[in-house]
């Protein structure tokens, strides 16, 4: 067992980690405006002066799990108008496709205990193009590409610093920090490095008056005085570095015009001291924010190394064994990943997978949001909310989050999203199954889960509805953990099953409008997938029967059935629950087939595809024959039951036989689960063999869904022949849009009308593998459709997986598709090995689109890269 894997047994090793957000401004939880304008209340430029209520932000920031003490790096090139304390990006209204970070940084390495971490930031030597990025993006239309920092030309002549930031732990609270800055230009250039410590401000709100203090003690040391923090010192190897102090307090003079009082040294004091040479740092060398100022000229083509240390110990020389510890932790990280990657032989695949894991781990964040306090305000800080108008999350006063949570992207989405997190946990299970299980359980806790059983969606609207994939993730994590550790964590499975019963019941009671097992849910995480906004309120008597909502629930029922069957092997009481979910699955399948009275259901025989159906007030219905991944989601409702499992559950088997004999109308709706496949297996699926082949014929058609890089979210057919749907005199037109969205629906920063999305593709791959597990070589389909080249479903799954992985892997030309053909990113020696895991990808060329660091669900590529062992 590797040293890192052994270290995972002690959760105290995770007391410190990369838990500081990349962006705290522009979030709902920091919005105290009367009109709910979260993007307007705080922004990038005011962030340097404004003290946050709920959490902190910084570059490569770390903190303890309660975020009492934070550490991050700041930089200044002596040309910018502000110190680089945070990554720059545009707010949602500023960007032509919504919010977007406009920096280049890469998560290069991280271990599950954060014993070793590495990040690269590319900082321009010349003046950072803040205004150019803002002006050009605001001028572009939704139909134009975004203007990125690489497009400004600021990196063209290599006039930038490569700043590598490394952390390693000697012990639980003893953290070594190395900053290595490479001047890639042909000219000497100045760089000021500011290792900064500060306390999260939890004293000004009216609950707690205690606050820690930093002060200057001996040279090369900032003393940390806090009664709840073990770390007592920040050391700098360069003992001649100046130490500066201010307070983590809002600059009310700058932001509100209030007169400055004697002894006030605000949050932006260090910035103003450096940039404007003002007397804004405390001459008494004390405060709640402090930094070393390390000022160097870095020679052309060379590098400088800056070493720092956070420690509980008093040292005369805090750096006497620094290199030894750092090299040891690097070697331990290599050892850990060598074990994880032992079946991968290609160096490029290893590089991509390791950076995917690094992104997952760097995207952990301290997330703090108490909705009750946020709605009402604090004793010392009012919340001027207009409850007569729209106020977010009023139904979630019970929600109190104060945990380390896996984020989709700590800049673009620095808040958890329930269905995103379910996908994060699958690759997480490969490196830290305990963390994955804890995350899945966390969202089921009483202070997350609504009393009515609903899971919180995300902070912009906690009541929104995400696809119910939590049960799927729980069982996948359970099985991965069992395989890797040789022991089934039944306590985890039983705990989460009990909570998921509440959530399943919420779905049945709230999203089955007429009690007929046909489910809605609105946008269901797929934003603009429909012909119209699926969240909008329809006319009285009208509602949308959603093929995806109903299919997700069929999948959910099978997931719950399978979990109950697993538990029933040890606790027979769960056999009845397995029967319950088996029958519920059958009733959902029946509802999808027909709406009664000779009305066609969600399946369209002519097209061989599933569609949403709009039910009108007069009892008529309209099939929305728009081919999108909505019609592929029925693939996910598939479960294979091995015969030996049934033999241990006589009541379940007897009920199956009874249904087969007494309710043939139900039994005939789904796959022939009464017929054993290869190896005495039983298949439960919405799709019988004939329908499965019809759906796959559409999916594997290059003129429709099949791209060189995976499965598109919408048929390419609509590129030349747009889908047109008219209802109540209003025409709705849908075009195939392979990259960025061309509308502002759901903020405009994501698009499901053509691009390739990893979560859906990942489920497609897994579903095909399950179907093959039953059918074996007896079922083959054309790949691509019309080619005459037939493959079994396992080969199809492998082919799609390879297409997805090819987005990141170097091709025969030396290019990586996600770079979008950019020469420097693909071929420059200081760029070409670095990977960014985008939110989604161009449906035709694989270019990365959307959030650039979404090694949330896009990290599922790490699982796809892991060879399957038969």
Short mmCIF file of C-alpha atoms in Angstrom, two decimals, residues 105-111 116-122 162-166 180 184 333-334 337 341 350-362 830-837 853 855:
data_model
loop_
_atom_site.label_atom_id
_atom_site.label_comp_id
_atom_site.label_asym_id
_atom_site.label_seq_id
_atom_site.Cartn_x
_atom_site.Cartn_y
_atom_site.Cartn_z
CA UNK A 105 -3.98 28.56 -15.07
CA UNK A 106 -3.69 24.79 -14.79
CA UNK A 107 -4.23 22.27 -12.02
CA UNK A 108 -1.18 20.04 -12.43
CA UNK A 109 -1.14 17.75 -9.41
CA UNK A 110 -2.84 16.98 -6.12
CA UNK A 111 -3.15 14.05 -3.75
CA UNK A 116 1.34 17.53 -2.30
CA UNK A 117 -0.33 20.03 -4.66
CA UNK A 118 0.83 21.90 -7.74
CA UNK A 119 -0.74 24.66 -9.83
CA UNK A 120 0.59 26.74 -12.74
CA UNK A 121 -0.44 30.34 -13.33
CA UNK A 122 0.63 32.23 -16.47
CA UNK A 162 5.17 30.78 -15.60
CA UNK A 163 4.47 30.70 -11.87
CA UNK A 164 4.45 27.20 -10.43
CA UNK A 165 2.89 27.03 -6.96
CA UNK A 166 3.58 23.91 -4.89
CA UNK A 180 8.93 29.08 -8.80
CA UNK A 184 9.82 33.20 -20.40
CA UNK A 333 2.42 11.40 -5.03
CA UNK A 334 4.11 9.57 -7.91
CA UNK A 337 -0.66 7.50 -8.96
CA UNK A 341 -2.49 4.04 -13.28
CA UNK A 350 -1.46 9.09 -17.79
CA UNK A 351 -0.84 12.83 -18.04
CA UNK A 352 -4.47 13.60 -18.92
CA UNK A 353 -5.86 11.35 -16.21
CA UNK A 354 -3.55 12.72 -13.52
CA UNK A 355 -4.47 16.30 -14.36
CA UNK A 356 -8.16 15.32 -14.30
CA UNK A 357 -7.69 13.97 -10.79
CA UNK A 358 -5.75 17.12 -9.87
CA UNK A 359 -8.63 19.30 -11.07
CA UNK A 360 -11.13 17.29 -9.05
CA UNK A 361 -9.06 17.74 -5.91
CA UNK A 362 -8.26 21.42 -6.46
CA UNK A 830 5.45 25.59 -22.25
CA UNK A 831 1.78 24.98 -23.09
CA UNK A 832 1.30 21.73 -24.95
CA UNK A 833 1.26 19.30 -21.99
CA UNK A 834 -1.28 21.26 -19.95
CA UNK A 835 -4.95 20.28 -19.97
CA UNK A 836 -8.08 22.30 -19.25
CA UNK A 837 -11.26 20.31 -18.74
CA UNK A 853 -11.92 24.25 -15.35
CA UNK A 855 -13.00 19.08 -13.69
#
